[in-house]
Short mmCIF file of C-alpha atoms in Angstrom, two decimals:
data_model
loop_
_atom_site.label_atom_id
_atom_site.label_comp_id
_atom_site.label_asym_id
_atom_site.label_seq_id
_atom_site.Cartn_x
_atom_site.Cartn_y
_atom_site.Cartn_z
CA MET K 5 54.49 144.73 108.08
CA SER K 6 56.14 143.51 104.87
CA VAL K 7 58.53 140.58 104.80
CA GLN K 8 62.14 141.63 104.45
CA ILE K 9 63.96 139.83 101.65
CA CYS K 10 67.69 140.45 101.39
CA LEU K 11 71.00 138.92 100.36
CA GLU K 12 73.51 137.90 103.01
CA PRO K 13 77.00 136.40 102.76
CA VAL K 14 77.38 132.76 103.82
CA LYS K 15 81.11 132.54 104.33
CA HIS K 16 81.04 129.55 106.68
CA GLN K 17 77.73 127.93 105.72
CA SER K 18 77.68 124.82 103.55
CA CYS K 19 75.12 122.29 102.36
CA PHE K 20 77.88 119.67 102.05
CA VAL K 21 79.77 119.72 105.34
CA PRO K 22 80.92 116.05 105.33
CA LEU K 23 82.00 116.41 101.68
CA GLY K 24 84.01 119.45 102.77
CA VAL K 25 85.78 117.46 105.49
CA VAL K 26 86.47 114.70 102.96
CA GLY K 27 87.97 117.27 100.57
CA TYR K 28 90.03 118.81 103.36
CA CYS K 29 91.56 115.40 104.16
CA PHE K 30 92.15 114.49 100.51
CA THR K 31 93.78 117.76 99.46
CA ARG K 32 95.87 118.42 102.60
CA SER K 33 97.20 114.86 102.61
CA GLY K 34 98.07 114.94 98.89
CA LEU K 35 95.93 111.87 98.23
CA LEU K 36 94.78 113.10 94.80
CA GLU K 37 98.23 114.22 93.58
CA PRO K 38 98.97 110.89 91.81
CA LEU K 39 95.80 111.39 89.79
CA TRP K 40 96.95 114.70 88.27
CA SER K 41 100.75 114.36 88.30
CA ASP K 42 101.13 113.30 84.64
CA LEU K 43 98.46 115.53 83.11
CA ASP K 44 99.90 117.60 80.26
CA ILE K 45 97.04 119.48 78.59
CA ALA K 46 97.97 122.49 76.47
CA MET K 47 95.11 124.96 76.89
CA LYS K 48 94.79 128.53 78.07
CA CYS K 49 94.17 128.83 81.81
CA TYR K 50 93.32 132.05 83.59
CA ASP K 51 91.78 131.60 87.02
CA HIS K 52 91.85 127.80 87.25
CA ALA K 53 94.50 125.23 86.31
CA VAL K 54 93.39 122.18 84.30
CA TYR K 55 93.79 119.77 87.19
CA GLU K 56 91.77 122.13 89.42
CA LYS K 57 88.91 122.08 86.95
CA LEU K 58 89.03 118.29 86.70
CA GLN K 59 89.00 118.17 90.50
CA ASP K 60 85.90 120.39 90.41
CA VAL K 61 84.28 117.82 88.10
CA LEU K 62 85.17 115.12 90.62
CA VAL K 63 83.59 117.17 93.43
CA ALA K 64 80.48 117.65 91.28
CA ILE K 65 80.17 113.88 90.91
CA MET K 66 80.53 113.33 94.66
CA ALA K 67 78.01 116.11 95.32
CA GLY K 68 75.43 114.31 93.18
CA CYS K 69 75.19 116.90 90.41
CA ARG K 70 73.12 115.48 87.56
CA SER K 71 75.07 117.49 84.99
CA LEU K 72 77.73 120.18 84.79
CA ALA K 73 74.94 122.77 84.63
CA GLN K 74 74.21 122.10 88.30
CA VAL K 75 77.73 123.17 89.26
CA ASN K 76 76.60 126.79 88.99
CA THR K 77 73.65 126.33 91.35
CA ARG K 78 74.97 123.68 93.77
CA LEU K 79 78.74 124.23 94.00
CA ARG K 80 79.55 127.78 92.89
CA PRO K 81 77.74 129.37 95.90
CA GLU K 82 79.70 127.09 98.26
CA VAL K 83 82.57 129.29 99.50
CA ALA K 84 83.39 127.11 102.52
CA LEU K 85 83.24 123.90 100.48
CA ALA K 86 85.61 125.37 97.89
CA GLN K 87 88.04 126.36 100.62
CA ALA K 88 87.91 122.83 102.04
CA TRP K 89 89.00 121.51 98.62
CA GLN K 90 91.79 124.16 98.50
CA ARG K 91 89.95 126.29 95.96
CA ASP K 92 89.11 129.98 96.15
CA SER K 93 85.94 129.17 94.20
CA PHE K 94 84.71 126.41 91.92
CA ALA K 95 85.01 127.01 88.19
CA GLU K 96 81.96 127.99 86.18
CA GLN K 97 80.19 125.10 84.44
CA SER K 98 80.94 126.24 80.87
CA ASN K 99 84.63 126.40 81.79
CA LEU K 100 84.49 122.81 83.05
CA SER K 101 82.63 121.68 79.93
CA ARG K 102 85.22 123.24 77.61
CA THR K 103 87.99 121.54 79.56
CA LEU K 104 86.40 118.12 79.10
CA ASP K 105 85.81 118.85 75.41
CA ALA K 106 89.50 119.73 74.98
CA LEU K 107 90.67 116.31 76.15
CA GLY K 108 92.08 113.92 73.56
CA SER K 109 92.94 110.24 73.65
CA ASP K 110 96.44 111.00 75.00
CA HIS K 111 94.94 112.96 77.88
CA ILE K 112 92.56 110.11 78.67
CA ASP K 113 95.54 107.76 78.81
CA GLN K 114 97.24 110.17 81.23
CA LEU K 115 94.09 110.29 83.36
CA ARG K 116 93.84 106.50 83.37
CA ALA K 117 97.51 106.27 84.37
CA GLY K 118 96.82 108.65 87.26
CA ASN K 119 93.82 106.57 88.33
CA LEU K 120 96.04 103.47 88.24
CA ARG K 121 98.63 105.15 90.49
CA LEU K 122 95.86 106.07 92.89
CA LEU K 123 94.61 102.48 92.94
CA ARG K 124 98.07 101.00 93.45
CA GLN K 125 98.65 103.33 96.37
CA TYR K 126 95.29 103.07 98.16
CA SER K 127 93.38 100.05 96.83
CA GLN K 128 92.46 97.40 99.37
CA LEU K 129 93.84 94.94 96.82
CA ARG K 130 97.33 95.86 98.11
CA HIS K 131 96.56 94.03 101.35
CA HIS K 132 94.79 91.04 99.80
CA ASN K 133 95.87 87.66 101.15
CA TRP K 134 96.61 85.73 97.97
CA ALA K 135 96.07 82.47 99.79
CA GLU K 136 92.38 83.37 99.51
CA ARG K 137 90.33 83.71 96.37
CA LEU K 138 89.34 87.00 94.83
CA LEU K 139 86.15 87.65 92.86
CA LEU K 140 86.63 89.79 89.74
CA ASP K 141 83.29 90.72 88.20
CA VAL K 142 82.93 91.66 84.54
CA ASP K 143 79.76 93.50 83.66
CA PRO K 144 78.59 95.66 80.75
CA THR K 145 76.23 98.60 81.15
CA SER K 146 74.57 100.94 78.65
CA LEU K 147 74.70 104.74 78.47
CA LEU K 148 71.97 106.38 76.40
CA THR K 149 73.20 109.23 74.25
CA SER K 150 72.17 111.43 71.34
CA LYS K 151 72.06 110.27 67.75
CA ARG K 152 74.96 112.49 66.64
CA ALA K 153 77.32 111.80 69.54
CA GLU K 154 80.66 110.22 68.65
CA GLY K 155 80.54 106.46 69.09
CA SER K 156 76.76 106.53 69.41
CA ARG K 157 75.03 103.63 67.66
CA LYS K 158 71.63 102.02 67.75
CA GLY K 159 71.86 99.11 70.10
CA TRP K 160 70.19 97.10 72.80
CA VAL K 161 69.55 98.72 76.18
CA SER K 162 67.97 96.79 79.04
CA GLY K 163 64.21 96.85 78.47
CA GLN K 164 64.56 98.90 75.27
CA ARG K 165 65.58 98.30 71.68
CA ASN K 166 67.07 100.45 68.96
CA LYS K 167 68.19 103.22 71.29
CA TYR K 168 71.24 105.33 70.52
CA CYS K 169 73.78 104.47 73.15
CA ARG K 170 77.33 103.66 74.12
CA HIS K 171 78.26 100.68 76.24
CA VAL K 172 80.79 100.36 79.06
CA ILE K 173 82.45 97.14 80.19
CA ARG K 174 83.66 97.24 83.80
CA PHE K 175 85.98 95.13 85.95
CA MET K 176 85.06 95.30 89.64
CA LEU K 177 86.46 93.69 92.79
CA ALA K 178 83.38 92.24 94.46
CA GLY K 179 84.76 92.00 97.99
CA TYR K 180 86.30 95.47 98.02
CA HIS K 181 83.63 97.37 96.00
CA GLU K 182 86.35 98.87 93.79
CA THR K 183 86.33 99.46 90.04
CA LEU K 184 89.66 98.56 88.43
CA LEU K 185 88.84 99.54 84.84
CA SER K 186 85.96 100.78 82.67
CA VAL K 187 86.16 100.79 78.87
CA ALA K 188 83.58 102.38 76.53
CA TYR K 189 82.59 100.91 73.18
CA PRO K 190 79.93 101.66 70.50
CA GLY K 191 76.31 100.82 71.18
CA ASN K 192 75.89 98.44 68.24
CA ARG K 193 78.61 96.04 69.40
CA HIS K 194 78.26 93.15 71.81
CA GLY K 195 80.09 92.97 75.11
CA TYR K 196 81.71 89.64 74.25
CA GLU K 197 83.62 91.36 71.43
CA TYR K 198 85.33 93.66 73.93
CA LEU K 199 86.13 91.28 76.77
CA LYS K 200 89.47 90.19 75.31
CA PRO K 201 90.88 93.70 74.49
CA ALA K 202 89.53 95.09 77.80
CA LEU K 203 91.10 92.21 79.72
CA GLN K 204 94.40 92.78 77.92
CA LYS K 205 94.29 96.44 78.99
CA LEU K 206 93.51 95.38 82.56
CA LEU K 207 96.46 92.95 82.66
CA SER K 208 98.78 95.61 81.25
CA GLN K 209 97.90 97.67 84.33
CA TRP K 210 97.80 94.78 86.81
CA PRO K 211 100.41 92.18 85.76
CA TRP K 212 99.30 89.45 88.12
CA SER K 213 101.51 86.38 88.38
CA ARG K 214 100.28 82.97 87.28
CA ASP K 215 99.80 81.94 90.90
CA GLN K 216 97.75 85.06 91.60
CA CYS K 217 95.59 84.48 88.51
CA ARG K 218 94.75 81.02 89.87
CA GLN K 219 93.23 82.72 92.91
CA ILE K 220 91.09 85.13 90.85
CA ILE K 221 87.59 83.99 89.91
CA MET K 222 86.32 85.69 86.75
CA ARG K 223 82.55 86.02 87.21
CA SER K 224 80.25 87.29 84.46
CA ASP K 225 76.84 86.90 82.89
CA ALA K 226 76.09 85.09 79.65
CA GLU K 227 77.02 88.02 77.41
CA GLN K 228 80.73 87.41 78.04
CA GLY K 229 80.52 83.60 78.09
CA THR K 230 81.33 82.65 74.51
CA ASN K 231 83.57 79.62 73.96
CA ALA K 232 86.34 81.87 72.63
CA ASN K 233 86.19 84.17 75.67
CA VAL K 234 86.10 81.32 78.17
CA SER K 235 89.04 79.63 76.42
CA TYR K 236 91.03 82.87 76.57
CA VAL K 237 90.28 83.42 80.27
CA LEU K 238 91.27 79.84 81.05
CA TRP K 239 94.47 80.19 79.01
CA LEU K 240 95.41 83.23 81.11
CA GLY K 241 95.11 81.04 84.21
CA PHE K 242 92.00 82.54 85.83
CA GLN K 243 89.27 80.54 87.51
CA VAL K 244 85.91 80.79 85.76
CA LEU K 245 82.36 81.16 87.04
CA MET K 246 80.31 82.27 84.02
CA LYS K 247 77.06 81.61 82.31
CA ALA K 248 77.46 80.30 78.75
CA TYR K 249 76.53 82.61 75.89
CA SER K 250 74.38 80.36 73.66
CA GLY K 251 70.74 80.14 74.71
CA ARG K 252 69.93 77.80 71.80
CA ARG K 253 72.59 75.35 72.89
CA THR K 254 71.24 75.46 76.44
CA GLN K 255 67.71 74.66 75.25
CA ALA K 256 69.02 71.82 73.09
CA TRP K 257 70.86 70.34 76.08
CA VAL K 258 67.75 70.69 78.26
CA LYS K 259 65.77 68.57 75.78
CA ARG K 260 68.50 65.89 75.89
CA THR K 261 68.62 65.75 79.69
CA PRO K 262 66.42 63.04 81.28
CA ALA K 263 64.14 63.98 84.18
CA GLU K 264 66.05 61.80 86.67
CA ALA K 265 69.27 63.78 86.00
CA TRP K 266 67.86 66.93 87.58
CA GLN K 267 68.93 67.44 91.20
CA ALA K 268 66.74 69.47 93.54
CA ASP K 269 68.21 72.11 95.81
CA PRO K 270 68.70 70.45 99.24
CA THR K 271 67.61 73.67 100.95
CA GLY K 272 64.14 73.35 99.41
CA ALA K 273 64.48 76.33 97.09
CA GLN K 274 62.61 76.07 93.79
CA ARG K 275 65.64 75.40 91.62
CA TRP K 276 67.33 72.40 90.04
CA LEU K 277 70.52 71.56 88.19
CA ALA K 278 71.95 68.80 86.08
CA PRO K 279 75.32 68.06 84.43
CA THR K 280 75.30 69.03 80.76
CA PRO K 281 75.00 66.06 78.36
CA VAL K 282 78.12 67.28 76.53
CA LYS K 283 81.43 68.09 78.23
CA LEU K 284 83.00 71.25 76.84
CA ARG K 285 86.71 71.09 76.03
CA LEU K 286 88.13 74.59 76.14
CA GLY K 287 91.79 73.96 76.98
CA ARG K 288 91.46 73.29 80.73
CA ARG K 289 89.28 71.25 83.07
CA LEU K 290 85.85 72.82 83.05
CA ASP K 291 82.59 71.66 84.60
CA SER K 292 79.27 72.71 83.11
CA TYR K 293 75.80 72.51 84.65
CA LEU K 294 72.31 73.18 83.37
CA LEU K 295 70.42 75.46 85.75
CA ARG K 296 66.63 75.47 86.09
CA TRP K 297 64.47 77.79 88.17
CA LEU K 298 60.99 79.34 88.18
CA ASP K 299 60.80 82.83 86.72
CA ALA K 300 58.37 85.61 87.67
CA LYS K 301 55.63 83.96 85.57
CA GLN K 302 56.18 80.62 87.34
CA LYS K 303 57.62 79.09 84.18
CA PHE K 304 60.90 77.19 83.92
CA ALA K 305 63.93 79.24 82.92
CA HIS K 306 67.28 77.72 82.02
CA ALA K 307 70.95 78.67 81.72
CA THR K 308 74.33 76.96 81.52
CA LEU K 309 76.89 77.57 84.26
CA LEU K 310 80.58 77.10 83.41
CA THR K 311 82.96 76.67 86.33
CA THR K 312 86.43 75.53 87.32
CA LEU K 313 85.73 75.62 91.07
CA PRO K 314 85.75 72.44 93.18
CA GLU K 315 82.84 73.36 95.49
CA PRO K 316 79.43 71.61 95.27
CA ALA K 317 77.37 72.82 92.33
CA PHE K 318 74.62 74.51 94.36
CA THR K 319 77.26 76.35 96.40
CA GLN K 320 78.78 77.63 93.16
CA TRP K 321 75.34 78.74 92.00
CA ASP K 322 75.02 80.76 95.23
CA VAL K 323 78.43 82.36 94.60
CA TYR K 324 77.35 83.24 91.08
CA HIS K 325 74.18 84.87 92.43
CA GLY K 326 76.47 87.25 94.32
CA ARG K 327 76.72 89.11 91.00
CA GLY K 328 73.49 90.79 92.03
CA GLY K 329 75.52 92.96 94.39
CA VAL K 330 77.71 94.18 91.52
CA GLU K 331 74.68 95.01 89.39
CA THR K 332 73.31 96.91 92.38
CA GLU K 333 76.56 98.90 92.57
CA ILE K 334 76.30 99.75 88.87
CA ARG K 335 72.72 100.94 89.39
CA ALA K 336 73.95 102.93 92.40
CA ASP K 337 76.64 104.55 90.21
CA LYS K 338 73.89 105.51 87.79
CA SER K 339 71.40 106.80 90.36
CA GLY K 340 73.90 108.06 92.95
CA LEU K 341 76.84 109.23 90.84
CA LYS K 342 74.56 110.02 87.85
CA LEU K 343 76.81 108.13 85.41
CA HIS K 344 74.01 107.69 82.86
CA GLN K 345 72.92 111.36 82.93
CA ARG K 346 76.29 112.94 82.12
CA ARG K 347 76.62 112.96 78.36
CA LYS K 348 79.32 114.51 76.21
CA HIS K 349 79.37 114.72 72.44
CA THR K 350 82.94 113.49 71.94
CA LEU K 351 83.91 110.00 73.01
CA ASP K 352 87.09 111.25 74.73
CA ALA K 353 85.10 113.66 76.90
CA GLN K 354 82.68 110.85 77.76
CA GLU K 355 85.67 108.63 78.64
CA ALA K 356 86.87 111.37 81.01
CA TRP K 357 83.47 111.31 82.73
CA ILE K 358 83.72 107.52 83.04
CA VAL K 359 87.26 107.58 84.49
CA LEU K 360 86.39 110.34 86.99
CA THR K 361 83.24 108.43 87.97
CA ASP K 362 85.45 105.37 88.62
CA VAL K 363 87.69 107.56 90.79
CA ALA K 364 84.67 108.86 92.73
CA HIS K 365 83.33 105.31 93.13
CA ASN K 366 86.64 104.11 94.58
CA LEU K 367 87.03 107.11 96.87
CA LEU K 368 83.57 106.40 98.29
CA ALA K 369 84.52 102.73 98.73
CA TRP K 370 87.66 103.73 100.64
CA LEU K 371 85.61 105.93 102.95
CA ARG K 372 84.21 102.75 104.47
CA PRO K 373 87.44 101.74 106.25
CA TRP K 374 88.62 105.35 106.65
CA MET K 375 85.42 106.94 107.97
CA LEU K 376 82.37 104.68 108.20
CA ARG K 377 83.74 101.50 109.79
CA GLY K 378 81.80 100.51 112.90
CA SER K 379 79.00 102.99 112.21
CA ALA K 380 75.42 102.47 111.07
CA PHE K 381 76.52 103.79 107.66
CA GLU K 382 79.13 101.09 106.95
CA THR K 383 76.87 99.20 104.55
CA PHE K 384 75.70 102.29 102.65
CA GLY K 385 76.31 102.17 98.90
CA PRO K 386 77.41 105.09 96.69
CA LYS K 387 73.87 106.41 96.28
CA ARG K 388 73.14 106.69 100.00
CA VAL K 389 76.60 108.06 100.81
CA VAL K 390 76.21 110.83 98.22
CA HIS K 391 72.57 111.70 98.87
CA ASP K 392 72.23 111.02 102.61
CA LEU K 393 75.66 111.48 104.20
CA LEU K 394 77.90 113.91 102.29
CA ASN K 395 75.23 116.61 102.00
CA ILE K 396 74.50 117.24 105.68
CA PRO K 397 74.33 121.07 106.09
CA GLY K 398 76.22 123.09 108.67
CA GLN K 399 79.36 125.21 109.01
CA LEU K 400 83.02 124.87 108.03
CA VAL K 401 85.20 127.42 109.82
CA PHE K 402 88.85 127.93 108.84
CA ALA K 403 91.66 129.70 110.67
CA ASP K 404 94.96 130.35 108.87
CA GLY K 405 94.04 127.83 106.19
CA ARG K 406 93.35 125.05 108.68
CA LEU K 407 89.97 123.59 109.51
CA ALA K 408 89.12 124.93 112.96
CA LYS K 409 85.48 123.98 113.43
CA VAL K 410 82.92 121.65 111.87
CA ALA K 411 79.31 122.18 112.86
CA LEU K 412 76.48 119.90 111.64
CA TRP K 413 72.81 120.75 111.84
CA GLU K 414 71.69 119.27 115.14
CA THR K 415 68.24 118.45 113.77
CA HIS K 416 69.59 116.24 110.96
CA PRO K 417 68.87 112.58 111.82
CA TYR K 418 72.42 111.47 110.91
CA ALA K 419 74.28 114.39 112.47
CA SER K 420 75.17 112.75 115.79
CA GLU K 421 76.73 109.61 114.31
CA MET K 422 78.29 111.49 111.39
CA ARG K 423 80.15 113.64 113.94
CA LEU K 424 81.96 110.50 115.13
CA CYS K 425 82.59 109.38 111.54
CA LEU K 426 84.23 112.71 110.69
CA HIS K 427 86.47 112.39 113.74
CA ASN K 428 87.51 108.94 112.45
CA LEU K 429 88.32 110.41 109.03
CA LEU K 430 90.43 113.24 110.45
CA LYS K 431 92.31 110.74 112.65
CA THR K 432 92.94 108.49 109.65
CA PHE K 433 94.69 111.36 107.87
CA ASP K 434 96.30 112.64 111.11
CA LEU K 435 94.49 115.98 110.77
CA ASP K 436 92.40 115.86 113.94
#
């Protein structure tokens, strides 16, 4: 007897049931409306409005699509998922690509303004107790691109040299896992050249008072820690916890530091520090320490730590090491949200990808208090949320436009606990 192979409709089936419930809550509550409210893009639209196509791009990011080409194979067949996001069907990938290509610098500004409204309305920063300090991480990352892409230049990429790339400098709230701003710049320029203009753009969006700035610790690696940058950050009133830029100066100071000046870590860890032999004068009180530790080859490595904090030096070193979590989030945005794999020829289209990836990153961060709090998934980063949680298969059943039933595959290892998480999400938006 031959095997029967046929085509059947899958009206209620979905490979992304939790993502569908997330979309149902976001669209029915109007959460995303601030993001699109100012968009004014003059282009012909037939079946899909511009904001609907940009929303489809956002869904593609949260579904883990490596590129727009995967929209046709992963999202277009999803009838139930489209309905959950208030769409009859997702737009075809070439339609989405043309929409991104049609964006200009004015449209990117409109999209950034919408992202800012979204942040001001839902960011956990709104509830921050300004009697406590806030860690603001600054970190650059590289995006490989083609030779002929706009803004593409030969530059340095981690572990590689002379690769065509663009760079992105990001401002992230360490405690809240939110991205406040990402700015792209050409691959042949250094990050320290863009800290000042990027910080000016950030402060134009978030006009913190002088007292609030005193509670914000600017934390960054050595690439941002030039004397000029540190002076500017101090002049703005921020606290500083940065590594200094000049490696040659650090090595010169190490040679001038006597052996008895090095203090061992009281916990027994293989690391040491010493006050720098020269006190830097950059406009405000600033302490500087030489750091020494054993690298992977069991050789001494050195750096200079610049700080305005009053805590003991080793405690400040531990706080600085917390940057590893931010770098992990950036890697998660690359591997989970596929930031590094989505390439567009024009710089404006690439900026649109970056802004929408920031939006997706923040939405996933907000799912922690809205959906995942108290569950085994609360500590999951963007990669695990996208690839392990939002793509649980099952059914989404609608009645008169309202979500009537959510069914998860019983055999999925996360189905039982995700059922409780989805109830929490629906209660958060009063849609249960």
